[in-house]
Amino acid sequence: MTPKNIKIYEVGPRDGLQNEKINISLENKIKFINLLSLCNYSDIEVGSFVSPRWVPQMQNSDLIYKNITKSKKINYPLLVPNMEGLNNAVKNKVKNICVFTTASETFSKKNTNCGVKETKKNIKEIIKIAIKHNIKIRAYISCVLGCPYEGKISYKKTSDLANFLIEEGCYEVSLGDTVGYGTPNETKKLISAVAKKIKVSKIAMHLHDTYGQALANIYASLQMGVSTYDTSVGGLGGCPYAKGATGNVATEDVLYMLKGMGVYCEVDLKKVLKASRFIYKILKRNISSKVALALTAN
Ligand code: HMG
Ligand code: MG
């Protein structure tokens, strides 16, 4: 059941940096993404067209998208929460966007100032117009393995939401364990519920490592046949509207595990390490990835 080929969707420049309080220059963000573009990813999420008052670090996303050196083999998606975000995407000739929602009413309001029902309505409209512009749409569902405000979120509600997003025209749904509460058996139960509504090939896993469970949850997800994983170089990341959430699972740690399991992934670990060292030097912090630390020490 474990897939033979794994796709890694890099979220470092977006999820990884969105919560950083220090000013990271446009030039350094571009250099960072250009280093990532050398690593053989299929997708690098480079920013968000969200309100700069809500997420200040993402406010130069248009300039980033415009000035990075794009590889024809890589998609460079950005997050879009509303029509204003979509208009920015269209204006900047963006080819891939991500919409985001959740089955948690409270998280939805905290993250986008909008309840679940209204968000679904907005997303429907965003998708309709994005498709007219030949923009491909990915979707995120947050808090799938628990919400910092509401606790356990029904897998049925998450599955229904995933079904809605695929039916409306998203090509993939990424299931976000936003605060990293999940454990392997729960991860399996969640995937099993969602796979009753959409194909497993359309599920991606987006696992934050707050409780140190992300690699174990990826192992469980692999056993369920999931072949796409969102990871963040060096383990950067967090969500500004999910108190306590730390970084996504580190790209380096996932690549190391996959190699050890004999599962193919074309992303180049050595080149990822270069990008990781570059960005952590700017952040003036030690890399969170255990594999990166071990390889740096040796
Ligand atoms: P709002 O305050 O209700 O927006 O925020 P509004 O429509 O009332 O507009 C207020 C102001 O924001 C106006 O400006 C708008 O122009 C501006 P003013 O006239 O006052 O100067 N505005 C915008 N500016 C730029 N781009 C836009 C935009 N929209 C309005 N798109 C809004 C509503 C959705 C905008 C806000 O709540 C928001 O930006 N939220 C985004 C929050 C966010 O980015 N969260 C992190 C990403 S999700 C995540 O990390 C989870 C994930 O990783 C998966 C997981 O881990 O679970 C994906
Ligand atoms: Mg996230």
Short mmCIF file of N, CA, C and O in Angstrom, two decimals, residues 73-186:
data_model
loop_
_atom_site.label_atom_id
_atom_site.label_comp_id
_atom_site.label_asym_id
_atom_site.label_seq_id
_atom_site.Cartn_x
_atom_site.Cartn_y
_atom_site.Cartn_z
N LYS A 73 9.55 23.55 -14.46
CA LYS A 73 9.11 22.27 -13.88
C LYS A 73 8.42 22.45 -12.53
O LYS A 73 7.93 21.49 -11.94
N ILE A 74 8.45 23.66 -11.99
CA ILE A 74 7.94 23.87 -10.62
C ILE A 74 6.71 24.77 -10.62
O ILE A 74 6.66 25.77 -11.33
N ASN A 75 5.72 24.41 -9.79
CA ASN A 75 4.58 25.30 -9.54
C ASN A 75 4.94 26.20 -8.36
O ASN A 75 5.57 25.73 -7.40
N TYR A 76 4.49 27.46 -8.43
CA TYR A 76 4.77 28.41 -7.35
C TYR A 76 3.45 28.99 -6.82
O TYR A 76 3.10 30.14 -7.12
N PRO A 77 2.70 28.18 -6.05
CA PRO A 77 1.38 28.65 -5.57
C PRO A 77 1.46 29.70 -4.45
O PRO A 77 2.47 29.80 -3.76
N LEU A 78 0.35 30.44 -4.34
CA LEU A 78 0.17 31.41 -3.24
C LEU A 78 -1.22 31.25 -2.66
O LEU A 78 -2.16 30.88 -3.38
N LEU A 79 -1.36 31.58 -1.38
CA LEU A 79 -2.66 31.47 -0.71
C LEU A 79 -3.57 32.65 -1.08
O LEU A 79 -3.10 33.78 -1.19
N VAL A 80 -4.85 32.34 -1.22
CA VAL A 80 -5.86 33.36 -1.55
C VAL A 80 -7.06 33.18 -0.62
O VAL A 80 -7.72 32.14 -0.66
N PRO A 81 -7.39 34.20 0.23
CA PRO A 81 -8.50 34.01 1.16
C PRO A 81 -9.83 34.58 0.66
O PRO A 81 -10.88 34.24 1.19
N ASN A 82 -9.77 35.49 -0.33
CA ASN A 82 -11.00 36.19 -0.76
C ASN A 82 -10.81 36.74 -2.18
O ASN A 82 -9.75 36.53 -2.79
N MET A 83 -11.80 37.49 -2.66
CA MET A 83 -11.73 37.98 -4.02
C MET A 83 -10.58 38.97 -4.21
O MET A 83 -9.97 39.02 -5.27
N GLU A 84 -10.32 39.76 -3.15
CA GLU A 84 -9.19 40.70 -3.27
C GLU A 84 -7.88 39.94 -3.51
O GLU A 84 -7.05 40.35 -4.33
N GLY A 85 -7.73 38.83 -2.82
CA GLY A 85 -6.55 37.98 -3.02
C GLY A 85 -6.52 37.40 -4.42
O GLY A 85 -5.48 37.36 -5.08
N LEU A 86 -7.68 36.95 -4.89
CA LEU A 86 -7.72 36.38 -6.24
C LEU A 86 -7.41 37.44 -7.29
O LEU A 86 -6.67 37.17 -8.25
N ASN A 87 -7.94 38.65 -7.09
CA ASN A 87 -7.63 39.73 -8.05
C ASN A 87 -6.13 39.98 -8.12
O ASN A 87 -5.57 40.19 -9.19
N ASN A 88 -5.47 39.93 -6.97
CA ASN A 88 -4.01 40.08 -6.95
C ASN A 88 -3.32 38.95 -7.71
O ASN A 88 -2.35 39.17 -8.42
N ALA A 89 -3.85 37.74 -7.52
CA ALA A 89 -3.27 36.59 -8.22
C ALA A 89 -3.41 36.75 -9.74
O ALA A 89 -2.45 36.52 -10.49
N VAL A 90 -4.58 37.18 -10.16
CA VAL A 90 -4.83 37.35 -11.61
C VAL A 90 -3.91 38.45 -12.16
O VAL A 90 -3.27 38.28 -13.19
N LYS A 91 -3.87 39.57 -11.40
CA LYS A 91 -3.04 40.71 -11.84
C LYS A 91 -1.57 40.31 -12.00
O LYS A 91 -0.90 40.76 -12.91
N ASN A 92 -1.11 39.43 -11.14
CA ASN A 92 0.29 39.01 -11.17
C ASN A 92 0.53 37.75 -12.01
O ASN A 92 1.60 37.15 -11.95
N LYS A 93 -0.49 37.35 -12.75
CA LYS A 93 -0.40 36.18 -13.66
C LYS A 93 0.05 34.90 -12.94
O LYS A 93 0.84 34.10 -13.45
N VAL A 94 -0.47 34.73 -11.73
CA VAL A 94 -0.16 33.53 -10.94
C VAL A 94 -0.89 32.33 -11.53
O VAL A 94 -2.04 32.45 -11.96
N LYS A 95 -0.23 31.19 -11.60
CA LYS A 95 -0.84 30.01 -12.24
C LYS A 95 -1.45 29.04 -11.24
O LYS A 95 -2.23 28.18 -11.60
N ASN A 96 -1.02 29.12 -9.98
CA ASN A 96 -1.51 28.19 -8.96
C ASN A 96 -1.86 28.94 -7.68
O ASN A 96 -1.03 29.72 -7.19
N ILE A 97 -3.04 28.68 -7.16
CA ILE A 97 -3.41 29.29 -5.87
C ILE A 97 -3.89 28.20 -4.90
O ILE A 97 -4.18 27.07 -5.31
N CYS A 98 -3.98 28.58 -3.62
CA CYS A 98 -4.56 27.69 -2.62
C CYS A 98 -5.65 28.43 -1.88
O CYS A 98 -5.43 29.57 -1.44
N VAL A 99 -6.80 27.81 -1.76
CA VAL A 99 -7.84 28.34 -0.89
C VAL A 99 -7.73 27.61 0.44
O VAL A 99 -7.14 26.53 0.50
N PHE A 100 -8.26 28.20 1.51
CA PHE A 100 -8.13 27.52 2.80
C PHE A 100 -9.37 27.70 3.66
O PHE A 100 -9.98 28.77 3.68
N THR A 101 -9.70 26.64 4.36
CA THR A 101 -10.85 26.65 5.23
C THR A 101 -10.65 25.59 6.33
O THR A 101 -9.57 25.04 6.49
N THR A 102 -11.72 25.34 7.09
CA THR A 102 -11.65 24.39 8.19
C THR A 102 -13.07 24.03 8.61
O THR A 102 -14.01 24.78 8.32
N ALA A 103 -13.22 22.91 9.28
CA ALA A 103 -14.54 22.56 9.82
C ALA A 103 -14.75 23.17 11.20
O ALA A 103 -15.83 23.04 11.78
N SER A 104 -13.73 23.84 11.74
CA SER A 104 -13.87 24.48 13.05
C SER A 104 -14.36 25.92 12.88
O SER A 104 -13.64 26.76 12.33
N GLU A 105 -15.55 26.17 13.37
CA GLU A 105 -16.16 27.50 13.25
C GLU A 105 -15.26 28.57 13.90
O GLU A 105 -15.03 29.63 13.32
N THR A 106 -14.75 28.26 15.09
CA THR A 106 -13.95 29.26 15.81
C THR A 106 -12.64 29.54 15.09
O THR A 106 -12.24 30.70 14.92
N PHE A 107 -11.96 28.49 14.64
CA PHE A 107 -10.69 28.71 13.93
C PHE A 107 -10.93 29.51 12.65
O PHE A 107 -10.16 30.41 12.31
N SER A 108 -12.01 29.19 11.98
CA SER A 108 -12.35 29.90 10.74
C SER A 108 -12.45 31.40 11.01
O SER A 108 -11.87 32.22 10.28
N LYS A 109 -13.18 31.75 12.05
CA LYS A 109 -13.36 33.18 12.37
C LYS A 109 -12.03 33.82 12.77
O LYS A 109 -11.73 34.94 12.40
N LYS A 110 -11.24 33.10 13.56
CA LYS A 110 -9.97 33.67 14.01
C LYS A 110 -9.00 33.85 12.83
O LYS A 110 -8.21 34.77 12.81
N ASN A 111 -9.06 32.94 11.87
CA ASN A 111 -8.09 32.96 10.78
C ASN A 111 -8.49 33.88 9.63
O ASN A 111 -7.63 34.47 8.99
N THR A 112 -9.81 33.97 9.39
CA THR A 112 -10.23 34.76 8.22
C THR A 112 -11.40 35.70 8.50
O THR A 112 -11.98 36.24 7.56
N ASN A 113 -11.76 35.84 9.76
CA ASN A 113 -12.84 36.74 10.15
C ASN A 113 -14.16 36.36 9.47
O ASN A 113 -14.95 37.21 9.09
N CYS A 114 -14.36 35.08 9.31
CA CYS A 114 -15.46 34.60 8.50
C CYS A 114 -15.84 33.17 8.94
O CYS A 114 -14.94 32.34 9.13
N GLY A 115 -17.12 32.90 9.10
CA GLY A 115 -17.55 31.56 9.49
C GLY A 115 -17.42 30.55 8.35
O GLY A 115 -17.13 30.93 7.22
N VAL A 116 -17.66 29.27 8.68
CA VAL A 116 -17.43 28.21 7.69
C VAL A 116 -18.38 28.34 6.49
O VAL A 116 -17.96 28.23 5.33
N LYS A 117 -19.64 28.62 6.76
CA LYS A 117 -20.64 28.70 5.68
C LYS A 117 -20.28 29.81 4.68
O LYS A 117 -20.28 29.61 3.46
N GLU A 118 -19.93 30.96 5.24
CA GLU A 118 -19.59 32.11 4.39
C GLU A 118 -18.28 31.83 3.63
O GLU A 118 -18.14 32.20 2.45
N THR A 119 -17.33 31.17 4.31
CA THR A 119 -16.06 30.84 3.65
C THR A 119 -16.31 29.93 2.45
O THR A 119 -15.72 30.10 1.38
N LYS A 120 -17.21 28.94 2.63
CA LYS A 120 -17.51 28.02 1.52
C LYS A 120 -18.08 28.80 0.33
O LYS A 120 -17.73 28.54 -0.81
N LYS A 121 -18.94 29.75 0.65
CA LYS A 121 -19.54 30.57 -0.41
C LYS A 121 -18.45 31.38 -1.14
O LYS A 121 -18.39 31.42 -2.37
N ASN A 122 -17.55 31.97 -0.37
CA ASN A 122 -16.44 32.74 -0.96
C ASN A 122 -15.55 31.85 -1.83
O ASN A 122 -15.15 32.23 -2.93
N ILE A 123 -15.25 30.68 -1.29
CA ILE A 123 -14.35 29.76 -2.01
C ILE A 123 -14.98 29.34 -3.34
O ILE A 123 -14.32 29.27 -4.37
N LYS A 124 -16.27 29.06 -3.31
CA LYS A 124 -16.99 28.67 -4.52
C LYS A 124 -16.80 29.74 -5.61
O LYS A 124 -16.51 29.43 -6.77
N GLU A 125 -16.93 30.97 -5.20
CA GLU A 125 -16.82 32.10 -6.14
C GLU A 125 -15.36 32.23 -6.62
O GLU A 125 -15.11 32.43 -7.81
N ILE A 126 -14.41 32.10 -5.68
CA ILE A 126 -12.98 32.19 -6.05
C ILE A 126 -12.65 31.11 -7.09
O ILE A 126 -12.03 31.39 -8.12
N ILE A 127 -13.10 29.90 -6.81
CA ILE A 127 -12.78 28.78 -7.72
C ILE A 127 -13.36 29.03 -9.12
O ILE A 127 -12.69 28.84 -10.13
N LYS A 128 -14.62 29.47 -9.14
CA LYS A 128 -15.30 29.70 -10.43
C LYS A 128 -14.49 30.69 -11.29
O LYS A 128 -14.22 30.43 -12.46
N ILE A 129 -14.05 31.76 -10.67
CA ILE A 129 -13.32 32.78 -11.44
C ILE A 129 -11.89 32.33 -11.74
O ILE A 129 -11.37 32.55 -12.83
N ALA A 130 -11.26 31.66 -10.77
CA ALA A 130 -9.89 31.17 -11.00
C ALA A 130 -9.86 30.22 -12.20
O ALA A 130 -8.96 30.30 -13.04
N ILE A 131 -10.84 29.35 -12.28
CA ILE A 131 -10.88 28.38 -13.40
C ILE A 131 -10.97 29.13 -14.74
O ILE A 131 -10.29 28.77 -15.70
N LYS A 132 -11.76 30.19 -14.77
CA LYS A 132 -11.87 30.99 -16.01
C LYS A 132 -10.52 31.56 -16.43
O LYS A 132 -10.29 31.82 -17.59
N HIS A 133 -9.65 31.79 -15.44
CA HIS A 133 -8.32 32.34 -15.74
C HIS A 133 -7.26 31.24 -15.86
O HIS A 133 -6.06 31.53 -15.81
N ASN A 134 -7.72 30.00 -15.96
CA ASN A 134 -6.80 28.86 -16.07
C ASN A 134 -5.86 28.72 -14.89
O ASN A 134 -4.72 28.28 -15.03
N ILE A 135 -6.33 29.13 -13.73
CA ILE A 135 -5.51 29.00 -12.51
C ILE A 135 -5.87 27.67 -11.84
O ILE A 135 -7.06 27.35 -11.70
N LYS A 136 -4.85 26.91 -11.47
CA LYS A 136 -5.11 25.64 -10.75
C LYS A 136 -5.29 25.92 -9.26
O LYS A 136 -4.57 26.76 -8.69
N ILE A 137 -6.23 25.20 -8.65
CA ILE A 137 -6.56 25.49 -7.25
C ILE A 137 -6.34 24.28 -6.36
O ILE A 137 -6.88 23.20 -6.60
N ARG A 138 -5.56 24.53 -5.32
CA ARG A 138 -5.38 23.52 -4.28
C ARG A 138 -6.17 24.00 -3.07
O ARG A 138 -6.42 25.20 -2.93
N ALA A 139 -6.54 23.09 -2.18
CA ALA A 139 -7.28 23.51 -0.99
C ALA A 139 -6.62 22.98 0.27
O ALA A 139 -6.05 21.89 0.28
N TYR A 140 -6.73 23.79 1.31
CA TYR A 140 -6.30 23.36 2.64
C TYR A 140 -7.51 23.23 3.55
O TYR A 140 -8.41 24.08 3.50
N ILE A 141 -7.51 22.23 4.39
CA ILE A 141 -8.46 22.18 5.50
C ILE A 141 -7.64 22.13 6.79
O ILE A 141 -6.82 21.22 6.97
N SER A 142 -7.84 23.11 7.65
CA SER A 142 -7.06 23.18 8.89
C SER A 142 -7.74 22.44 10.04
O SER A 142 -8.94 22.13 9.96
N CYS A 143 -6.98 22.21 11.09
CA CYS A 143 -7.48 21.65 12.35
C CYS A 143 -8.12 20.27 12.19
O CYS A 143 -9.05 19.93 12.93
N VAL A 144 -7.63 19.49 11.26
CA VAL A 144 -8.27 18.19 10.98
C VAL A 144 -8.05 17.18 12.11
O VAL A 144 -8.84 16.25 12.28
N LEU A 145 -6.98 17.35 12.87
CA LEU A 145 -6.73 16.42 13.98
C LEU A 145 -6.84 17.13 15.33
O LEU A 145 -6.27 16.69 16.32
N GLY A 146 -7.59 18.19 15.34
CA GLY A 146 -7.83 18.92 16.58
C GLY A 146 -7.65 20.42 16.39
O GLY A 146 -6.85 20.85 15.57
N CYS A 147 -8.45 21.16 17.16
CA CYS A 147 -8.45 22.63 17.04
C CYS A 147 -8.04 23.23 18.39
O CYS A 147 -8.50 22.77 19.44
N PRO A 148 -7.21 24.27 18.38
CA PRO A 148 -6.80 24.87 19.66
C PRO A 148 -7.97 25.53 20.40
O PRO A 148 -7.86 25.80 21.60
N TYR A 149 -9.08 25.79 19.71
CA TYR A 149 -10.24 26.45 20.34
C TYR A 149 -11.39 25.49 20.62
O TYR A 149 -12.11 25.63 21.59
N GLU A 150 -11.59 24.51 19.72
CA GLU A 150 -12.77 23.64 19.85
C GLU A 150 -12.44 22.19 20.18
O GLU A 150 -13.34 21.37 20.31
N GLY A 151 -11.15 21.87 20.26
CA GLY A 151 -10.79 20.48 20.55
C GLY A 151 -10.99 19.59 19.33
O GLY A 151 -10.68 19.99 18.20
N LYS A 152 -11.55 18.40 19.56
CA LYS A 152 -11.68 17.43 18.46
C LYS A 152 -12.67 17.91 17.40
O LYS A 152 -13.74 18.41 17.73
N ILE A 153 -12.28 17.78 16.17
CA ILE A 153 -13.16 18.17 15.06
C ILE A 153 -13.62 16.89 14.35
O ILE A 153 -12.81 16.01 14.06
N SER A 154 -14.92 16.82 14.08
CA SER A 154 -15.47 15.59 13.49
C SER A 154 -14.83 15.28 12.13
O SER A 154 -14.73 16.15 11.26
N TYR A 155 -14.39 14.02 11.97
CA TYR A 155 -13.79 13.62 10.70
C TYR A 155 -14.83 13.67 9.58
O TYR A 155 -14.51 13.90 8.42
N LYS A 156 -16.08 13.45 9.97
CA LYS A 156 -17.18 13.49 8.99
C LYS A 156 -17.28 14.92 8.41
O LYS A 156 -17.39 15.09 7.20
N LYS A 157 -17.19 15.93 9.28
CA LYS A 157 -17.28 17.32 8.81
C LYS A 157 -16.10 17.63 7.88
O LYS A 157 -16.25 18.28 6.85
N THR A 158 -14.91 17.17 8.27
CA THR A 158 -13.72 17.40 7.43
C THR A 158 -13.88 16.68 6.09
O THR A 158 -13.58 17.25 5.03
N SER A 159 -14.40 15.46 6.11
CA SER A 159 -14.58 14.69 4.86
C SER A 159 -15.58 15.38 3.95
O SER A 159 -15.38 15.45 2.74
N ASP A 160 -16.67 15.88 4.53
CA ASP A 160 -17.68 16.58 3.72
C ASP A 160 -17.09 17.83 3.07
O ASP A 160 -17.36 18.14 1.91
N LEU A 161 -16.26 18.50 3.84
CA LEU A 161 -15.60 19.71 3.33
C LEU A 161 -14.63 19.35 2.19
O LEU A 161 -14.58 20.04 1.15
N ALA A 162 -13.90 18.27 2.37
CA ALA A 162 -12.96 17.82 1.33
C ALA A 162 -13.74 17.49 0.05
O ALA A 162 -13.34 17.87 -1.06
N ASN A 163 -14.86 16.82 0.21
CA ASN A 163 -15.70 16.46 -0.92
C ASN A 163 -16.19 17.71 -1.65
O ASN A 163 -16.13 17.81 -2.89
N PHE A 164 -16.63 18.69 -0.87
CA PHE A 164 -17.10 19.96 -1.44
C PHE A 164 -15.98 20.62 -2.27
O PHE A 164 -16.20 21.07 -3.41
N LEU A 165 -14.78 20.66 -1.71
CA LEU A 165 -13.67 21.35 -2.37
C LEU A 165 -13.27 20.68 -3.69
O LEU A 165 -13.00 21.34 -4.69
N ILE A 166 -13.29 19.35 -3.68
CA ILE A 166 -12.96 18.61 -4.92
C ILE A 166 -14.08 18.79 -5.94
O ILE A 166 -13.82 19.06 -7.12
N GLU A 167 -15.30 18.69 -5.48
CA GLU A 167 -16.43 18.85 -6.42
C GLU A 167 -16.46 20.23 -7.06
O GLU A 167 -16.83 20.39 -8.21
N GLU A 168 -16.01 21.23 -6.30
CA GLU A 168 -16.01 22.59 -6.85
C GLU A 168 -14.87 22.81 -7.85
O GLU A 168 -14.91 23.77 -8.61
N GLY A 169 -13.83 21.96 -7.79
CA GLY A 169 -12.77 22.09 -8.81
C GLY A 169 -11.35 22.15 -8.30
O GLY A 169 -10.43 22.40 -9.08
N CYS A 170 -11.14 21.93 -6.99
CA CYS A 170 -9.76 21.87 -6.49
C CYS A 170 -9.15 20.55 -6.95
O CYS A 170 -9.82 19.53 -7.00
N TYR A 171 -7.85 20.58 -7.25
CA TYR A 171 -7.23 19.34 -7.73
C TYR A 171 -6.73 18.45 -6.59
O TYR A 171 -6.48 17.26 -6.77
N GLU A 172 -6.61 19.06 -5.38
CA GLU A 172 -6.05 18.32 -4.24
C GLU A 172 -6.51 18.99 -2.96
O GLU A 172 -6.70 20.20 -2.93
N VAL A 173 -6.67 18.20 -1.90
CA VAL A 173 -7.00 18.77 -0.59
C VAL A 173 -5.89 18.39 0.39
O VAL A 173 -5.58 17.21 0.57
N SER A 174 -5.30 19.41 0.99
CA SER A 174 -4.25 19.17 1.96
C SER A 174 -4.84 19.23 3.36
O SER A 174 -5.45 20.23 3.75
N LEU A 175 -4.68 18.14 4.10
CA LEU A 175 -5.29 18.04 5.43
C LEU A 175 -4.30 18.57 6.47
O LEU A 175 -3.24 17.96 6.69
N GLY A 176 -4.65 19.67 7.09
CA GLY A 176 -3.71 20.34 8.00
C GLY A 176 -3.91 19.97 9.46
O GLY A 176 -4.95 20.22 10.04
N ASP A 177 -2.85 19.38 10.03
CA ASP A 177 -2.83 19.21 11.49
C ASP A 177 -2.13 20.47 12.01
O ASP A 177 -0.93 20.47 12.31
N THR A 178 -2.90 21.51 12.13
CA THR A 178 -2.41 22.87 12.34
C THR A 178 -1.55 23.03 13.59
O THR A 178 -0.56 23.75 13.61
N VAL A 179 -1.96 22.35 14.67
CA VAL A 179 -1.22 22.49 15.92
C VAL A 179 -0.47 21.19 16.26
O VAL A 179 0.13 21.07 17.31
N GLY A 180 -0.52 20.23 15.36
CA GLY A 180 0.27 19.01 15.56
C GLY A 180 -0.22 18.10 16.66
O GLY A 180 0.55 17.35 17.25
N TYR A 181 -1.55 18.12 16.92
CA TYR A 181 -2.10 17.25 17.98
C TYR A 181 -2.13 15.77 17.59
O TYR A 181 -2.23 14.90 18.44
N GLY A 182 -2.11 15.48 16.31
CA GLY A 182 -2.39 14.12 15.80
C GLY A 182 -1.40 13.06 16.23
O GLY A 182 -0.22 13.35 16.49
N THR A 183 -1.89 11.85 16.30
CA THR A 183 -1.04 10.68 16.56
C THR A 183 -1.35 9.67 15.43
O THR A 183 -2.38 9.80 14.75
N PRO A 184 -0.50 8.65 15.25
CA PRO A 184 -0.64 7.81 14.05
C PRO A 184 -2.00 7.13 13.87
O PRO A 184 -2.54 7.13 12.76
N ASN A 185 -2.57 6.56 14.92
CA ASN A 185 -3.85 5.86 14.72
C ASN A 185 -4.97 6.82 14.36
O ASN A 185 -5.82 6.50 13.52
N GLU A 186 -4.96 8.01 14.97
CA GLU A 186 -5.98 9.02 14.62
C GLU A 186 -5.77 9.49 13.18
O GLU A 186 -6.74 9.72 12.46
#
